[in-house]
């Protein structure tokens, strides 16, 4: 079972802004999971050990974000909503 | 047969060697002045089932190609690859460092996500072919792209990077992943794939 945290965004511009904000934490830029939203979107994947720092920074300076805890086992993906608005 | 290809840039040494081998020559020595030419000639030998011996002499390389009696190498795709009457697997051609046209910032992110998604796919491409500014991706400084390309390679995807393009952009020494290749091999991968996707 792999796990990671995923920031999703209300707009692509918020995602790109967050990418710069978190750049030193090396987030992985990936498409928003189908399980979370069917629309096209940029998400930032963060390793569990980086989550605390990433969340603090996003709370201080980020905009329009939501946070999910993702559990992946093979093809099976479970998303737990943690914070923010659920994407439409 | 002895060919002097010193001072000749890629892909000339391969063209010269290929021309002679096509005549049915069983043994050939070609002298070149750069490692990329040595790699390209070695691959040419491999595809023809020939042995290759390289000797370094005063900064140049003497490459001996000899018929080994082994059968010529057929496609060595280890990636999952569906075959149709037109070929096996799929190739992805990346001719620029962004996806589509428009704002560069968005295009760069789309490329990053496309390569990431490919690397996580159950059916990875048989080959990833980089040309023109696309070569800036495997020779660039973006760790996510390099990690995704490494994952693709581990899953059996062959990564070919245009040597002419690396040379043009002054990136030959900076290539982090993939094999320096030439127009012949890149087009051959397209021709033998069941389909080619251009990003």
Tab-separated table of C-alpha atoms in Angstrom:
chain	number	residue	atom	x	y	z
A	1	UNK	CA	0.000	0.000	0.000
A	2	UNK	CA	1.453	3.338	-1.083
A	3	UNK	CA	0.280	6.554	0.439
A	4	UNK	CA	0.773	10.190	-0.330
A	5	UNK	CA	-0.965	13.530	0.005
A	6	UNK	CA	-2.474	15.409	-2.884
A	7	UNK	CA	-3.270	19.082	-3.216
A	8	UNK	CA	-5.966	19.845	-5.785
A	9	UNK	CA	-6.923	23.350	-6.876
A	10	UNK	CA	-9.897	25.400	-7.923
A	11	UNK	CA	-7.954	26.725	-10.901
A	12	UNK	CA	-4.838	25.964	-12.930
A	13	UNK	CA	-3.400	29.346	-11.917
A	14	UNK	CA	-3.665	28.486	-8.220
A	15	UNK	CA	-1.920	25.176	-8.964
A	16	UNK	CA	0.973	26.849	-10.754
A	17	UNK	CA	1.302	29.402	-7.939
A	18	UNK	CA	1.422	26.579	-5.359
A	19	UNK	CA	3.983	24.734	-7.453
A	20	UNK	CA	6.347	27.684	-7.017
A	21	UNK	CA	5.436	28.026	-3.341
A	22	UNK	CA	6.315	24.382	-2.631
A	23	UNK	CA	9.165	24.015	-5.121
A	24	UNK	CA	11.814	23.257	-2.463
A	25	UNK	CA	9.685	20.352	-1.197
A	26	UNK	CA	9.854	18.702	-4.650
A	27	UNK	CA	6.145	18.044	-5.148
A	28	UNK	CA	5.262	15.840	-8.119
A	29	UNK	CA	3.021	17.576	-10.659
A	30	UNK	CA	0.348	15.124	-11.760
A	31	UNK	CA	-3.112	15.172	-13.297
A	32	UNK	CA	-5.925	15.331	-10.747
A	33	UNK	CA	-7.049	11.769	-10.046
A	34	UNK	CA	-10.221	10.658	-11.816
A	35	UNK	CA	-11.490	9.527	-8.411
A	36	UNK	CA	-11.437	13.137	-7.213
A	37	UNK	CA	-12.516	15.078	-10.255
A	38	UNK	CA	-13.451	14.259	-13.820
A	39	UNK	CA	-12.331	17.657	-15.038
A	40	UNK	CA	-8.814	18.358	-16.201
A	41	UNK	CA	-6.598	19.709	-13.461
A	42	UNK	CA	-3.118	20.006	-12.106
A	43	UNK	CA	-2.491	18.439	-8.692
A	44	UNK	CA	0.577	18.390	-6.516
A	45	UNK	CA	1.613	15.127	-4.906
A	46	UNK	CA	3.502	15.441	-1.631
A	47	UNK	CA	5.310	12.735	0.308
A	48	UNK	CA	3.947	12.057	3.822
A	49	UNK	CA	7.138	13.392	5.441
A	50	UNK	CA	6.749	16.704	3.593
A	51	UNK	CA	3.050	17.075	4.290
A	52	UNK	CA	3.358	19.128	7.511
A	53	UNK	CA	5.597	21.759	5.950
A	54	UNK	CA	3.554	21.843	2.749
A	55	UNK	CA	0.239	22.274	4.558
A	56	UNK	CA	1.566	25.066	6.793
A	57	UNK	CA	2.861	26.965	3.790
A	58	UNK	CA	-0.361	26.469	1.844
A	59	UNK	CA	-2.412	27.677	4.820
A	60	UNK	CA	-0.275	30.807	4.979
A	61	UNK	CA	0.080	31.637	1.311
A	62	UNK	CA	-1.866	29.187	-0.858
A	63	UNK	CA	-5.204	29.880	-2.526
A	64	UNK	CA	-8.101	27.746	-3.677
A	65	UNK	CA	-6.731	24.387	-2.581
A	66	UNK	CA	-8.026	21.128	-1.157
A	67	UNK	CA	-6.030	18.364	0.443
A	68	UNK	CA	-6.531	14.610	0.126
A	69	UNK	CA	-4.809	11.591	1.638
A	70	UNK	CA	-4.382	8.977	-1.067
A	71	UNK	CA	-3.966	5.241	-0.483
A	72	UNK	CA	-3.004	3.188	-3.476
A	73	UNK	CA	-2.749	-0.551	-3.770
A	74	UNK	CA	-2.173	-1.617	-7.365
A	75	UNK	CA	-4.997	-0.169	-9.401
A	76	UNK	CA	-7.137	0.492	-6.383
A	77	UNK	CA	-7.119	4.064	-5.189
A	78	UNK	CA	-8.814	5.388	-2.066
A	79	UNK	CA	-9.016	9.147	-1.511
A	80	UNK	CA	-9.705	10.617	1.917
A	81	UNK	CA	-10.701	14.251	1.902
A	82	UNK	CA	-8.858	16.222	4.566
A	83	UNK	CA	-9.435	19.903	3.962
A	84	UNK	CA	-10.749	22.476	1.498
A	85	UNK	CA	-13.610	22.437	-0.959
A	86	UNK	CA	-14.423	19.257	-2.825
A	87	UNK	CA	-13.826	19.793	-6.570
A	88	UNK	CA	-16.901	19.709	-8.790
B	1	UNK	CA	37.444	-2.194	-45.935
B	2	UNK	CA	38.616	0.892	-44.036
B	3	UNK	CA	36.669	4.122	-43.745
B	4	UNK	CA	38.115	7.338	-42.359
B	5	UNK	CA	35.238	9.275	-40.801
B	6	UNK	CA	37.297	11.631	-38.646
B	7	UNK	CA	35.736	15.082	-38.570
B	8	UNK	CA	32.429	13.748	-39.851
B	9	UNK	CA	29.476	14.600	-37.645
B	10	UNK	CA	26.552	12.334	-36.775
B	11	UNK	CA	24.972	10.652	-38.728
B	12	UNK	CA	27.637	10.550	-41.477
B	13	UNK	CA	29.745	7.700	-39.976
B	14	UNK	CA	26.630	5.502	-39.749
B	15	UNK	CA	25.556	6.412	-43.278
B	16	UNK	CA	28.994	5.535	-44.639
B	17	UNK	CA	29.130	2.230	-42.756
B	18	UNK	CA	25.564	1.319	-43.687
B	19	UNK	CA	26.264	1.984	-47.357
B	20	UNK	CA	29.174	-0.452	-47.358
B	21	UNK	CA	27.387	-3.113	-45.275
B	22	UNK	CA	24.398	-2.942	-47.615
B	23	UNK	CA	26.772	-4.052	-50.389
B	24	UNK	CA	27.211	-7.292	-48.444
B	25	UNK	CA	30.540	-6.533	-46.781
B	26	UNK	CA	31.321	-8.972	-43.923
B	27	UNK	CA	33.960	-6.867	-42.187
B	28	UNK	CA	34.501	-3.176	-41.880
B	29	UNK	CA	36.789	-0.844	-39.934
B	30	UNK	CA	35.751	2.733	-39.491
B	31	UNK	CA	37.689	5.387	-37.631
B	32	UNK	CA	35.736	8.143	-35.888
B	33	UNK	CA	36.567	10.952	-33.467
B	34	UNK	CA	33.634	10.928	-31.079
B	35	UNK	CA	31.887	8.548	-28.690
B	36	UNK	CA	28.414	9.175	-30.098
B	37	UNK	CA	29.521	7.823	-33.460
B	38	UNK	CA	30.935	4.761	-31.633
B	39	UNK	CA	27.575	4.174	-29.904
B	40	UNK	CA	25.629	4.605	-33.128
B	41	UNK	CA	27.941	2.235	-35.001
B	42	UNK	CA	27.658	-0.312	-32.169
B	43	UNK	CA	23.889	-0.208	-32.450
B	44	UNK	CA	24.083	-0.590	-36.202
B	45	UNK	CA	26.246	-3.674	-35.650
B	46	UNK	CA	23.776	-5.039	-33.105
B	47	UNK	CA	20.806	-4.708	-35.450
B	48	UNK	CA	22.762	-6.653	-38.055
B	49	UNK	CA	23.974	-9.346	-35.665
B	50	UNK	CA	27.596	-8.248	-36.085
B	51	UNK	CA	30.350	-8.182	-33.475
B	52	UNK	CA	31.882	-4.846	-32.676
B	53	UNK	CA	35.392	-4.130	-31.367
B	54	UNK	CA	36.449	-0.636	-30.382
B	55	UNK	CA	40.063	0.494	-29.963
B	56	UNK	CA	40.954	3.968	-28.780
B	57	UNK	CA	43.893	5.487	-30.657
B	58	UNK	CA	45.208	8.970	-29.964
B	59	UNK	CA	41.810	10.383	-29.110
B	60	UNK	CA	40.085	8.655	-32.032
B	61	UNK	CA	38.180	5.402	-32.054
B	62	UNK	CA	38.736	2.521	-34.422
B	63	UNK	CA	35.510	0.566	-34.715
B	64	UNK	CA	35.676	-2.930	-36.204
B	65	UNK	CA	32.426	-4.479	-37.332
B	66	UNK	CA	32.542	-8.189	-38.080
B	67	UNK	CA	29.880	-10.652	-39.106
B	68	UNK	CA	29.277	-12.955	-36.136
B	69	UNK	CA	27.030	-15.575	-37.650
B	70	UNK	CA	24.401	-14.616	-35.097
B	71	UNK	CA	20.999	-13.761	-36.464
B	72	UNK	CA	20.296	-10.057	-36.831
B	73	UNK	CA	18.597	-8.646	-33.782
B	74	UNK	CA	14.899	-8.346	-34.094
B	75	UNK	CA	12.839	-5.911	-32.083
B	76	UNK	CA	13.683	-6.276	-28.408
B	77	UNK	CA	10.622	-4.724	-26.912
B	78	UNK	CA	10.140	-5.838	-23.385
B	79	UNK	CA	7.397	-3.311	-22.794
B	80	UNK	CA	3.879	-4.694	-23.028
B	81	UNK	CA	3.116	-4.246	-26.671
B	82	UNK	CA	0.005	-5.038	-28.608
B	83	UNK	CA	0.814	-6.077	-32.159
B	84	UNK	CA	-1.252	-5.319	-35.210
B	85	UNK	CA	-0.531	-5.912	-38.874
B	86	UNK	CA	1.263	-2.556	-38.950
B	87	UNK	CA	3.615	-3.169	-36.021
B	88	UNK	CA	4.050	-3.715	-32.293
B	89	UNK	CA	3.428	-1.469	-29.317
B	90	UNK	CA	3.270	2.268	-29.571
B	91	UNK	CA	5.877	4.943	-29.889
B	92	UNK	CA	5.594	8.416	-28.454
B	93	UNK	CA	7.263	11.164	-30.447
B	94	UNK	CA	8.233	14.261	-28.469
B	95	UNK	CA	9.421	16.975	-30.850
B	96	UNK	CA	9.249	19.874	-28.417
B	97	UNK	CA	9.629	20.505	-24.712
B	98	UNK	CA	6.007	21.512	-24.138
B	99	UNK	CA	2.645	19.948	-24.959
B	100	UNK	CA	0.705	21.812	-27.613
B	101	UNK	CA	0.933	25.485	-28.377
B	102	UNK	CA	0.096	28.362	-26.110
B	103	UNK	CA	1.450	29.609	-22.804
B	104	UNK	CA	4.825	28.032	-22.102
B	105	UNK	CA	4.176	27.654	-18.366
B	106	UNK	CA	1.075	25.595	-19.025
B	107	UNK	CA	2.753	23.599	-21.815
B	108	UNK	CA	5.634	22.655	-19.509
B	109	UNK	CA	3.246	21.445	-16.832
B	110	UNK	CA	1.228	19.449	-19.334
B	111	UNK	CA	4.433	17.766	-20.536
B	112	UNK	CA	5.470	16.969	-16.975
B	113	UNK	CA	2.058	15.435	-16.282
B	114	UNK	CA	1.947	13.558	-19.597
B	115	UNK	CA	5.312	11.871	-18.963
B	116	UNK	CA	4.340	11.162	-15.343
B	117	UNK	CA	1.044	9.602	-16.453
B	118	UNK	CA	2.799	7.497	-19.086
B	119	UNK	CA	5.267	6.275	-16.450
B	120	UNK	CA	2.425	5.124	-14.197
B	121	UNK	CA	0.509	3.480	-17.034
B	122	UNK	CA	0.083	-0.298	-17.220
B	123	UNK	CA	0.938	-0.157	-20.875
B	124	UNK	CA	4.072	1.907	-21.278
B	125	UNK	CA	5.223	2.922	-24.760
B	126	UNK	CA	7.665	0.654	-26.583
B	127	UNK	CA	9.717	3.746	-27.300
B	128	UNK	CA	9.916	7.401	-26.447
B	129	UNK	CA	11.535	9.433	-29.214
B	130	UNK	CA	12.940	12.877	-28.473
B	131	UNK	CA	13.820	15.366	-31.202
B	132	UNK	CA	14.418	19.085	-31.609
B	133	UNK	CA	13.673	20.951	-28.343
B	134	UNK	CA	12.157	17.718	-26.964
B	135	UNK	CA	15.748	16.648	-26.178
B	136	UNK	CA	15.806	19.350	-23.483
B	137	UNK	CA	13.622	17.051	-21.377
B	138	UNK	CA	16.008	14.062	-20.922
B	139	UNK	CA	18.951	16.500	-20.824
B	140	UNK	CA	17.271	19.016	-18.547
B	141	UNK	CA	17.291	19.856	-14.886
B	142	UNK	CA	13.694	18.948	-14.035
B	143	UNK	CA	13.968	16.052	-11.538
B	144	UNK	CA	10.350	14.939	-11.968
B	145	UNK	CA	10.807	14.438	-15.708
B	146	UNK	CA	14.051	12.503	-15.202
B	147	UNK	CA	12.413	10.314	-12.508
B	148	UNK	CA	9.438	9.550	-14.758
B	149	UNK	CA	11.721	8.744	-17.700
B	150	UNK	CA	13.775	6.451	-15.461
B	151	UNK	CA	10.615	4.653	-14.372
B	152	UNK	CA	9.569	4.249	-18.013
B	153	UNK	CA	12.969	2.845	-18.911
B	154	UNK	CA	12.800	0.390	-16.000
B	155	UNK	CA	9.429	-0.773	-17.302
B	156	UNK	CA	10.990	-1.579	-20.672
B	157	UNK	CA	10.422	1.595	-22.656
B	158	UNK	CA	13.298	2.436	-24.959
B	159	UNK	CA	14.298	6.103	-24.844
B	160	UNK	CA	16.009	7.443	-27.955
B	161	UNK	CA	17.341	10.980	-28.053
B	162	UNK	CA	18.353	12.716	-31.284
B	163	UNK	CA	22.123	13.268	-31.230
B	164	UNK	CA	22.027	16.039	-33.844
B	165	UNK	CA	19.561	17.944	-31.669
B	166	UNK	CA	21.597	17.460	-28.463
B	167	UNK	CA	24.624	18.739	-30.328
B	168	UNK	CA	22.732	21.739	-31.712
B	169	UNK	CA	21.541	22.805	-28.263
B	170	UNK	CA	24.948	22.070	-26.673
B	171	UNK	CA	23.387	19.410	-24.431
B	172	UNK	CA	25.293	16.274	-25.466
B	173	UNK	CA	27.212	16.089	-22.191
B	174	UNK	CA	24.101	16.854	-20.155
B	175	UNK	CA	21.965	13.906	-21.222
B	176	UNK	CA	20.755	12.206	-18.045
B	177	UNK	CA	18.728	9.346	-19.426
B	178	UNK	CA	18.181	7.609	-22.729
B	179	UNK	CA	20.414	6.656	-25.610
B	180	UNK	CA	21.909	9.132	-28.063
B	181	UNK	CA	20.395	8.123	-31.359
B	182	UNK	CA	19.972	9.139	-34.968
B	183	UNK	CA	17.318	9.683	-37.617
B	184	UNK	CA	17.554	6.060	-38.832
B	185	UNK	CA	16.803	4.464	-35.492
B	186	UNK	CA	14.166	7.008	-34.544
B	187	UNK	CA	12.289	6.575	-37.821
B	188	UNK	CA	12.668	2.801	-37.601
B	189	UNK	CA	10.960	2.827	-34.179
B	190	UNK	CA	8.090	4.794	-35.688
B	191	UNK	CA	7.829	2.449	-38.649
B	192	UNK	CA	7.776	-0.693	-36.526
B	193	UNK	CA	5.280	0.601	-33.942
B	194	UNK	CA	1.591	-0.200	-34.292
B	195	UNK	CA	0.932	3.483	-33.739
B	196	UNK	CA	2.827	6.666	-33.057
B	197	UNK	CA	1.536	9.312	-30.696
B	198	UNK	CA	2.910	12.829	-31.045
B	199	UNK	CA	2.823	15.020	-27.955
